GROMACS .gro file of C-alpha atoms in nm:
model
  379
    1MET     CA    1  -0.010   9.020  -1.747
    2VAL     CA    2   0.006   8.663  -1.884
    3HIS     CA    3   0.246   8.445  -1.684
    4VAL     CA    4   0.484   8.240  -1.897
    5THR     CA    5   0.674   7.958  -1.730
    6ARG     CA    6   1.045   7.917  -1.789
    7ALA     CA    7   0.968   7.596  -1.978
    8ASP     CA    8   0.777   7.806  -2.233
    9ARG     CA    9   1.013   8.105  -2.244
   10PHE     CA   10   1.103   8.203  -2.600
   11THR     CA   11   1.461   8.198  -2.734
   12SER     CA   12   1.589   8.274  -3.082
   13PHE     CA   13   1.899   8.389  -3.270
   14ASP     CA   14   1.677   8.598  -3.499
   15LEU     CA   15   1.674   8.959  -3.382
   16ALA     CA   16   1.344   9.024  -3.558
   17GLU     CA   17   1.178   8.775  -3.324
   18HIS     CA   18   1.279   8.980  -3.017
   19PRO     CA   19   1.065   9.295  -3.014
   20VAL     CA   20   1.195   9.606  -2.843
   21PRO     CA   21   1.079   9.585  -2.478
   22HIS     CA   22   0.859   9.853  -2.324
   23GLY     CA   23   0.946   9.779  -1.962
   24ARG     CA   24   0.621   9.611  -1.867
   25GLU     CA   25   0.742   9.264  -1.967
   26GLU     CA   26   0.834   9.024  -1.687
   27ASP     CA   27   1.198   9.013  -1.802
   28TRP     CA   28   1.229   9.391  -1.794
   29ARG     CA   29   0.993   9.528  -1.527
   30PHE     CA   30   1.273   9.589  -1.275
   31THR     CA   31   1.518   9.739  -1.526
   32PRO     CA   32   1.536  10.120  -1.576
   33MET     CA   33   1.451  10.130  -1.945
   34ARG     CA   34   1.570  10.489  -1.990
   35ARG     CA   35   1.924  10.379  -1.905
   36ILE     CA   36   1.934  10.059  -2.114
   37ARG     CA   37   1.705  10.134  -2.408
   38HIS     CA   38   1.989  10.235  -2.642
   39LEU     CA   39   2.132   9.881  -2.618
   40PHE     CA   40   1.827   9.747  -2.805
   41ASP     CA   41   1.917   9.931  -3.128
   42PRO     CA   42   2.185   9.765  -3.348
   43GLU     CA   43   2.268  10.109  -3.492
   44THR     CA   44   2.399  10.215  -3.150
   45TYR     CA   45   2.716  10.012  -3.179
   46ALA     CA   46   3.050  10.095  -3.340
   47GLY     CA   47   3.178   9.868  -3.614
   48GLU     CA   48   3.454   9.696  -3.416
   49ASP     CA   49   3.398   9.453  -3.133
   50ALA     CA   50   3.523   9.529  -2.782
   51ALA     CA   51   3.882   9.416  -2.740
   52LEU     CA   52   4.006   9.170  -2.481
   53ARG     CA   53   4.336   9.015  -2.373
   54VAL     CA   54   4.395   8.656  -2.264
   55ASP     CA   55   4.677   8.552  -2.032
   56ALA     CA   56   4.702   8.173  -2.035
   57SER     CA   57   4.958   7.894  -2.012
   58ALA     CA   58   5.088   7.725  -2.327
   59GLU     CA   59   4.850   7.427  -2.326
   60VAL     CA   60   4.546   7.656  -2.354
   61SER     CA   61   4.427   7.740  -2.705
   62VAL     CA   62   4.323   8.101  -2.772
   63GLU     CA   63   4.167   8.172  -3.113
   64THR     CA   64   4.009   8.467  -3.287
   65VAL     CA   65   3.745   8.336  -3.527
   66GLY     CA   66   3.476   8.468  -3.760
   67ARG     CA   67   3.102   8.437  -3.719
   68ASP     CA   68   3.098   8.126  -3.936
   69ASP     CA   69   3.293   7.912  -3.688
   70GLU     CA   70   3.074   7.608  -3.625
   71ARG     CA   71   3.146   7.605  -3.251
   72LEU     CA   72   2.977   7.940  -3.195
   73GLY     CA   73   2.611   7.950  -3.103
   74THR     CA   74   2.603   7.591  -2.978
   75VAL     CA   75   2.525   7.677  -2.613
   76LEU     CA   76   2.159   7.775  -2.595
   77ALA     CA   77   2.011   8.072  -2.785
   78PRO     CA   78   1.952   8.438  -2.693
   79GLY     CA   79   1.663   8.482  -2.453
   80ASP     CA   80   1.614   8.858  -2.465
   81ARG     CA   81   1.664   9.157  -2.692
   82THR     CA   82   2.012   9.256  -2.571
   83ALA     CA   83   2.141   8.900  -2.612
   84ALA     CA   84   1.999   8.884  -2.965
   85VAL     CA   85   2.154   9.221  -3.056
   86ALA     CA   86   2.492   9.105  -2.925
   87TRP     CA   87   2.473   8.779  -3.119
   88ASN     CA   88   2.381   8.949  -3.446
   89GLY     CA   89   2.626   9.237  -3.399
   90PHE     CA   90   2.968   9.084  -3.337
   91THR     CA   91   3.214   9.032  -3.624
   92GLU     CA   92   3.480   8.818  -3.454
   93ALA     CA   93   3.477   8.600  -3.144
   94THR     CA   94   3.745   8.478  -2.905
   95ILE     CA   95   3.744   8.105  -2.824
   96VAL     CA   96   3.946   7.985  -2.524
   97THR     CA   97   3.983   7.605  -2.515
   98ILE     CA   98   4.122   7.385  -2.239
   99PRO     CA   99   4.212   7.061  -2.421
  100LYS     CA  100   4.100   6.712  -2.327
  101ALA     CA  101   4.233   6.585  -1.991
  102ALA     CA  102   4.451   6.894  -1.941
  103ALA     CA  103   4.491   7.016  -1.582
  104VAL     CA  104   4.562   7.389  -1.598
  105ASN     CA  105   4.684   7.494  -1.255
  106THR     CA  106   4.738   7.864  -1.325
  107PRO     CA  107   4.418   8.071  -1.366
  108ILE     CA  108   4.340   8.185  -1.720
  109VAL     CA  109   4.286   8.561  -1.700
  110ILE     CA  110   4.076   8.747  -1.957
  111THR     CA  111   4.092   9.127  -1.931
  112ILE     CA  112   3.840   9.372  -2.078
  113ASP     CA  113   3.943   9.730  -1.998
  114GLU     CA  114   3.955   9.927  -2.321
  115VAL     CA  115   3.594   9.961  -2.428
  116GLU     CA  116   3.532  10.285  -2.615
  117GLY     CA  117   3.181  10.391  -2.702
  118ALA     CA  118   2.922  10.119  -2.757
  119ARG     CA  119   3.056   9.774  -2.850
  120ASN     CA  120   2.945   9.415  -2.891
  121GLN     CA  121   3.157   9.123  -2.779
  122HIS     CA  122   3.142   8.743  -2.807
  123LEU     CA  123   3.354   8.514  -2.591
  124MET     CA  124   3.349   8.134  -2.575
  125ILE     CA  125   3.515   7.925  -2.304
  126ARG     CA  126   3.545   7.552  -2.369
  127ALA     CA  127   3.672   7.284  -2.131
  128GLU     CA  128   3.697   6.955  -2.316
  129GLU     CA  129   3.636   6.614  -2.162
  130LEU     CA  130   3.821   6.556  -1.830
  131ALA     CA  131   3.984   6.900  -1.844
  132SER     CA  132   4.017   7.122  -1.537
  133ALA     CA  133   4.082   7.497  -1.517
  134THR     CA  134   3.985   7.828  -1.362
  135VAL     CA  135   3.900   8.125  -1.587
  136ILE     CA  136   3.877   8.481  -1.454
  137ILE     CA  137   3.710   8.751  -1.666
  138ASN     CA  138   3.799   9.101  -1.540
  139HIS     CA  139   3.598   9.406  -1.653
  140THR     CA  140   3.748   9.738  -1.541
  141GLY     CA  141   3.774  10.106  -1.631
  142SER     CA  142   3.609  10.233  -1.951
  143ALA     CA  143   3.434  10.558  -1.859
  144GLN     CA  144   3.116  10.629  -2.058
  145ALA     CA  145   3.140  10.288  -2.224
  146VAL     CA  146   2.861  10.053  -2.330
  147LEU     CA  147   2.929   9.679  -2.360
  148ASN     CA  148   2.677   9.425  -2.487
  149GLN     CA  149   2.838   9.087  -2.433
  150SER     CA  150   2.771   8.717  -2.490
  151VAL     CA  151   2.971   8.452  -2.306
  152GLU     CA  152   2.930   8.088  -2.407
  153ILE     CA  153   3.065   7.842  -2.149
  154GLU     CA  154   3.086   7.475  -2.245
  155ALA     CA  155   3.224   7.209  -2.010
  156GLY     CA  156   3.257   6.857  -2.150
  157ASP     CA  157   3.196   6.526  -1.976
  158ALA     CA  158   3.372   6.494  -1.638
  159ALA     CA  159   3.539   6.834  -1.677
  160GLN     CA  160   3.599   7.058  -1.377
  161LEU     CA  161   3.566   7.425  -1.466
  162THR     CA  162   3.544   7.743  -1.261
  163VAL     CA  163   3.451   8.071  -1.434
  164VAL     CA  164   3.469   8.397  -1.238
  165SER     CA  165   3.331   8.715  -1.398
  166VAL     CA  166   3.425   9.035  -1.212
  167GLN     CA  167   3.264   9.369  -1.301
  168GLU     CA  168   3.457   9.665  -1.157
  169TRP     CA  169   3.360   9.929  -1.412
  170ASP     CA  170   3.373  10.303  -1.375
  171ASP     CA  171   3.045  10.440  -1.243
  172THR     CA  172   2.937  10.560  -1.590
  173THR     CA  173   2.960  10.225  -1.773
  174VAL     CA  174   2.658  10.029  -1.898
  175HIS     CA  175   2.709   9.654  -1.934
  176ALA     CA  176   2.462   9.386  -2.045
  177SER     CA  177   2.595   9.031  -2.046
  178ASN     CA  178   2.434   8.700  -2.132
  179HIS     CA  179   2.616   8.392  -1.998
  180ARG     CA  180   2.502   8.066  -2.155
  181VAL     CA  181   2.642   7.768  -1.966
  182ALA     CA  182   2.646   7.398  -2.066
  183LEU     CA  183   2.750   7.100  -1.851
  184GLY     CA  184   2.819   6.748  -1.973
  185ARG     CA  185   2.783   6.414  -1.795
  186ASP     CA  186   2.940   6.416  -1.445
  187THR     CA  187   3.074   6.768  -1.499
  188VAL     CA  188   3.158   6.992  -1.204
  189LEU     CA  189   3.111   7.359  -1.294
  190ARG     CA  190   3.136   7.667  -1.074
  191HIS     CA  191   3.001   7.994  -1.214
  192ILE     CA  192   3.081   8.303  -1.006
  193VAL     CA  193   2.967   8.661  -1.073
  194VAL     CA  194   3.102   8.960  -0.878
  195THR     CA  195   2.969   9.309  -0.956
  196LEU     CA  196   3.117   9.611  -0.778
  197GLY     CA  197   3.097   9.889  -1.036
  198GLY     CA  198   2.907  10.038  -1.327
  199ASP     CA  199   2.613  10.271  -1.380
  200LEU     CA  200   2.389   9.985  -1.495
  201VAL     CA  201   2.503   9.623  -1.505
  202ARG     CA  202   2.271   9.337  -1.600
  203VAL     CA  203   2.412   8.983  -1.603
  204ASN     CA  204   2.184   8.704  -1.719
  205ALA     CA  205   2.312   8.346  -1.666
  206GLU     CA  206   2.129   8.046  -1.815
  207THR     CA  207   2.224   7.679  -1.790
  208ASP     CA  208   2.197   7.364  -1.999
  209PHE     CA  209   2.252   7.022  -1.839
  210ARG     CA  210   2.353   6.787  -2.122
  211GLY     CA  211   2.395   6.464  -1.927
  212PRO     CA  212   2.325   6.306  -1.590
  213GLY     CA  213   2.543   6.361  -1.285
  214GLY     CA  214   2.625   6.726  -1.343
  215GLN     CA  215   2.714   6.943  -1.043
  216LEU     CA  216   2.657   7.317  -1.073
  217THR     CA  217   2.746   7.585  -0.818
  218MET     CA  218   2.650   7.946  -0.895
  219LEU     CA  219   2.778   8.216  -0.661
  220GLY     CA  220   2.719   8.589  -0.682
  221LEU     CA  221   2.832   8.894  -0.490
  222TYR     CA  222   2.739   9.256  -0.550
  223PHE     CA  223   2.789   9.588  -0.370
  224VAL     CA  224   2.560   9.867  -0.491
  225ASP     CA  225   2.642  10.235  -0.440
  226ALA     CA  226   2.424  10.544  -0.476
  227GLY     CA  227   2.255  10.565  -0.816
  228GLN     CA  228   2.380  10.228  -0.938
  229HIS     CA  229   2.152   9.960  -1.081
  230LEU     CA  230   2.304   9.611  -1.056
  231GLU     CA  231   2.085   9.329  -1.184
  232HIS     CA  232   2.154   8.955  -1.182
  233ARG     CA  233   1.930   8.690  -1.332
  234VAL     CA  234   1.986   8.317  -1.303
  235PHE     CA  235   1.803   8.032  -1.475
  236VAL     CA  236   1.890   7.676  -1.373
  237ASP     CA  237   1.721   7.434  -1.612
  238HIS     CA  238   1.729   7.079  -1.474
  239SER     CA  239   1.654   6.862  -1.776
  240GLU     CA  240   1.870   6.557  -1.697
  241PRO     CA  241   1.848   6.306  -1.411
  242ASN     CA  242   2.060   6.299  -1.095
  243CYS     CA  243   2.203   6.649  -1.126
  244TYR     CA  244   2.286   6.889  -0.844
  245SER     CA  245   2.277   7.267  -0.822
  246ARG     CA  246   2.332   7.531  -0.556
  247VAL     CA  247   2.279   7.902  -0.619
  248THR     CA  248   2.389   8.158  -0.359
  249TYR     CA  249   2.391   8.533  -0.425
  250LYS     CA  250   2.460   8.802  -0.164
  251GLY     CA  251   2.445   9.177  -0.198
  252ALA     CA  252   2.493   9.494   0.005
  253LEU     CA  253   2.347   9.834  -0.081
  254GLN     CA  254   2.436  10.186   0.031
  255GLY     CA  255   2.336  10.533  -0.083
  256LYS     CA  256   2.036  10.706  -0.234
  257ASP     CA  257   1.876  10.519  -0.526
  258ALA     CA  258   2.111  10.222  -0.499
  259HIS     CA  259   1.909   9.942  -0.659
  260SER     CA  260   1.977   9.571  -0.687
  261VAL     CA  261   1.769   9.310  -0.866
  262TRP     CA  262   1.809   8.936  -0.829
  263ILE     CA  263   1.585   8.694  -1.019
  264GLY     CA  264   1.646   8.325  -0.952
  265ASP     CA  265   1.454   8.083  -1.173
  266CYS     CA  266   1.484   7.708  -1.135
  267LEU     CA  267   1.296   7.457  -1.350
  268ILE     CA  268   1.291   7.082  -1.282
  269ARG     CA  269   1.167   6.909  -1.594
  270GLU     CA  270   0.977   6.582  -1.613
  271ALA     CA  271   1.285   6.381  -1.712
  272ALA     CA  272   1.503   6.514  -1.429
  273ASP     CA  273   1.464   6.237  -1.169
  274GLY     CA  274   1.684   6.267  -0.863
  275THR     CA  275   1.740   6.642  -0.893
  276ASP     CA  276   1.885   6.816  -0.587
  277THR     CA  277   1.865   7.196  -0.605
  278TYR     CA  278   1.851   7.501  -0.382
  279GLU     CA  279   1.877   7.876  -0.446
  280LEU     CA  280   1.937   8.154  -0.195
  281ASN     CA  281   1.955   8.534  -0.215
  282ARG     CA  282   2.034   8.763   0.077
  283ASN     CA  283   2.059   9.142   0.073
  284LEU     CA  284   2.193   9.375   0.341
  285VAL     CA  285   2.063   9.732   0.319
  286LEU     CA  286   2.322   9.959   0.479
  287THR     CA  287   2.170  10.307   0.434
  288GLU     CA  288   1.846  10.490   0.374
  289GLY     CA  289   1.733  10.527   0.012
  290ALA     CA  290   1.854  10.188  -0.115
  291LYS     CA  291   1.624   9.920  -0.256
  292ALA     CA  292   1.669   9.548  -0.322
  293ASP     CA  293   1.428   9.345  -0.536
  294SER     CA  294   1.458   8.968  -0.498
  295VAL     CA  295   1.239   8.711  -0.675
  296PRO     CA  296   1.311   8.338  -0.643
  297ASN     CA  297   1.101   8.109  -0.864
  298LEU     CA  298   1.084   7.730  -0.853
  299GLU     CA  299   0.890   7.517  -1.103
  300ILE     CA  300   0.870   7.140  -1.055
  301GLU     CA  301   0.738   6.902  -1.319
  302ASN     CA  302   0.875   6.586  -1.155
  303GLY     CA  303   0.776   6.416  -0.828
  304GLU     CA  304   1.085   6.192  -0.806
  305ILE     CA  305   1.345   6.442  -0.688
  306ALA     CA  306   1.599   6.440  -0.406
  307GLY     CA  307   1.523   6.794  -0.293
  308ALA     CA  308   1.434   7.145  -0.402
  309GLY     CA  309   1.399   7.477  -0.231
  310HIS     CA  310   1.460   7.849  -0.237
  311ALA     CA  311   1.490   8.140   0.003
  312SER     CA  312   1.524   8.516  -0.012
  313ALA     CA  313   1.584   8.773   0.260
  314THR     CA  314   1.642   9.148   0.261
  315GLY     CA  315   1.713   9.339   0.579
  316ARG     CA  316   1.916   9.597   0.769
  317PHE     CA  317   2.196   9.548   1.019
  318ASP     CA  318   2.134   9.302   1.299
  319ASP     CA  319   2.113   9.518   1.612
  320GLU     CA  320   2.217   9.227   1.833
  321GLN     CA  321   2.537   9.175   1.633
  322LEU     CA  322   2.620   9.545   1.654
  323PHE     CA  323   2.545   9.557   2.026
  324TYR     CA  324   2.763   9.253   2.090
  325LEU     CA  325   3.061   9.406   1.910
  326MET     CA  326   3.017   9.754   2.056
  327SER     CA  327   2.986   9.612   2.408
  328ARG     CA  328   3.341   9.486   2.364
  329GLY     CA  329   3.483   9.827   2.292
  330ILE     CA  330   3.453   9.830   1.912
  331SER     CA  331   3.329  10.157   1.762
  332GLU     CA  332   2.999  10.158   1.575
  333ALA     CA  333   3.168  10.226   1.239
  334ASP     CA  334   3.415   9.940   1.287
  335ALA     CA  335   3.136   9.712   1.409
  336ARG     CA  336   2.937   9.778   1.096
  337ARG     CA  337   3.238   9.699   0.878
  338LEU     CA  338   3.293   9.373   1.063
  339VAL     CA  339   2.930   9.271   1.013
  340VAL     CA  340   2.949   9.338   0.637
  341ARG     CA  341   3.281   9.156   0.605
  342GLY     CA  342   3.131   8.857   0.784
  343PHE     CA  343   2.821   8.872   0.562
  344PHE     CA  344   3.034   8.832   0.249
  345ALA     CA  345   3.321   8.622   0.385
  346GLU     CA  346   3.130   8.293   0.386
  347LEU     CA  347   3.056   8.330   0.016
  348ILE     CA  348   3.398   8.465  -0.085
  349GLU     CA  349   3.573   8.170   0.080
  350GLN     CA  350   3.386   7.938  -0.158
  351ILE     CA  351   3.545   8.098  -0.465
  352GLY     CA  352   3.861   7.894  -0.416
  353VAL     CA  353   4.099   8.137  -0.589
  354PRO     CA  354   4.308   8.307  -0.316
  355ALA     CA  355   4.412   8.605  -0.528
  356VAL     CA  356   4.048   8.677  -0.620
  357GLN     CA  357   3.932   8.629  -0.262
  358ASP     CA  358   4.189   8.873  -0.123
  359HIS     CA  359   4.109   9.130  -0.391
  360LEU     CA  360   3.735   9.112  -0.322
  361MET     CA  361   3.771   9.156   0.052
  362ALA     CA  362   3.992   9.460  -0.009
  363ALA     CA  363   3.737   9.600  -0.257
  364ILE     CA  364   3.452   9.556  -0.008
  365GLU     CA  365   3.658   9.731   0.260
  366ALA     CA  366   3.714  10.020   0.017
  367GLU     CA  367   3.339  10.044  -0.050
  368LEU     CA  368   3.272  10.069   0.324
  369GLU     CA  369   3.541  10.333   0.368
  370ARG     CA  370   3.382  10.543   0.095
  371ALA     CA  371   3.043  10.518   0.263
  372SER     CA  372   3.192  10.620   0.597
  373ALA     CA  373   3.374  10.915   0.440
  374ALA     CA  374   3.056  11.029   0.265
  375GLY     CA  375   2.863  11.016   0.592
  376ALA     CA  376   2.576  10.812   0.448
  377GLN     CA  377   2.282  10.774   0.688
  378THR     CA  378   2.271  10.416   0.813
  379VAL     CA  379   1.960  10.213   0.884
   0.00000   0.00000   0.00000
């Protein structure tokens, strides 16, 4: 297998330039091709795009536009076959714009819960110069659905933008999503991905620093049940000087054939003096039969950086933690729940949206209750 660095990785809007993968390619070797292969064929999809609803305050612009809108396709280009199919397949896009210098204090909520059959979807979120806002994208329900989605996120100079994408699909849903993220000069952007449901979910997030001084935080949380495949890929491309990035993803797995994949790529280009970056992935395996694949990659083309590093760890419960809790009269089941809650709490507290934080802790508790009720064999 020929190794291709992220600096050389191919991107294109032309579907013909993205051959159908066989599963041996680096981008696809962890993905169960039998369960995702139908997304590669444009003929799979119904004519209409997947619907969505936007709940936003009056100062936020929400538009439905055609493919010819000049703002579309300006944040990077598709990097794999599913992204190219989604780009070439949508008929209309939704553009959500936070205008220049606007401070939107109420979260903008985008809801996707009525996907029928196989659909494409294109969403663009734009925060203009000096704007600040939080956008929450909720994916729920939709039994037997297939969604191939592109999300363009563009934050202008000195904007402060938080985007939270939550996947709580039914267990039969297949979802491929390509998030393409751009930051301007001195922009502060937080990109958060939470995946708690779906048969197969693959979220690929790629970044584009467009000016110096950008600050990027990427957080991820996933809880994988029996038979689920939840895959998250991150590419942080440091191409501008004096930019900062922190990537932290945490996952828990329970049940037979629960499978998580995390790929964290970071590239520091020759022009990116003063870069400060770190990426971390941690996985907690709760039961027998679950598997976590974790691959951090760091490429450095510049010797004048502030710092760079990466770490990955996958393990079972800490026996010392369990012993400590049980020695104080806490049952083993409750002790295990407390350990998992503590594992995720540090990350959830960084989200900064109380309603989302409370919902996620409740969802994690529900996952643990299901595992306890099912009598899954712990490790």
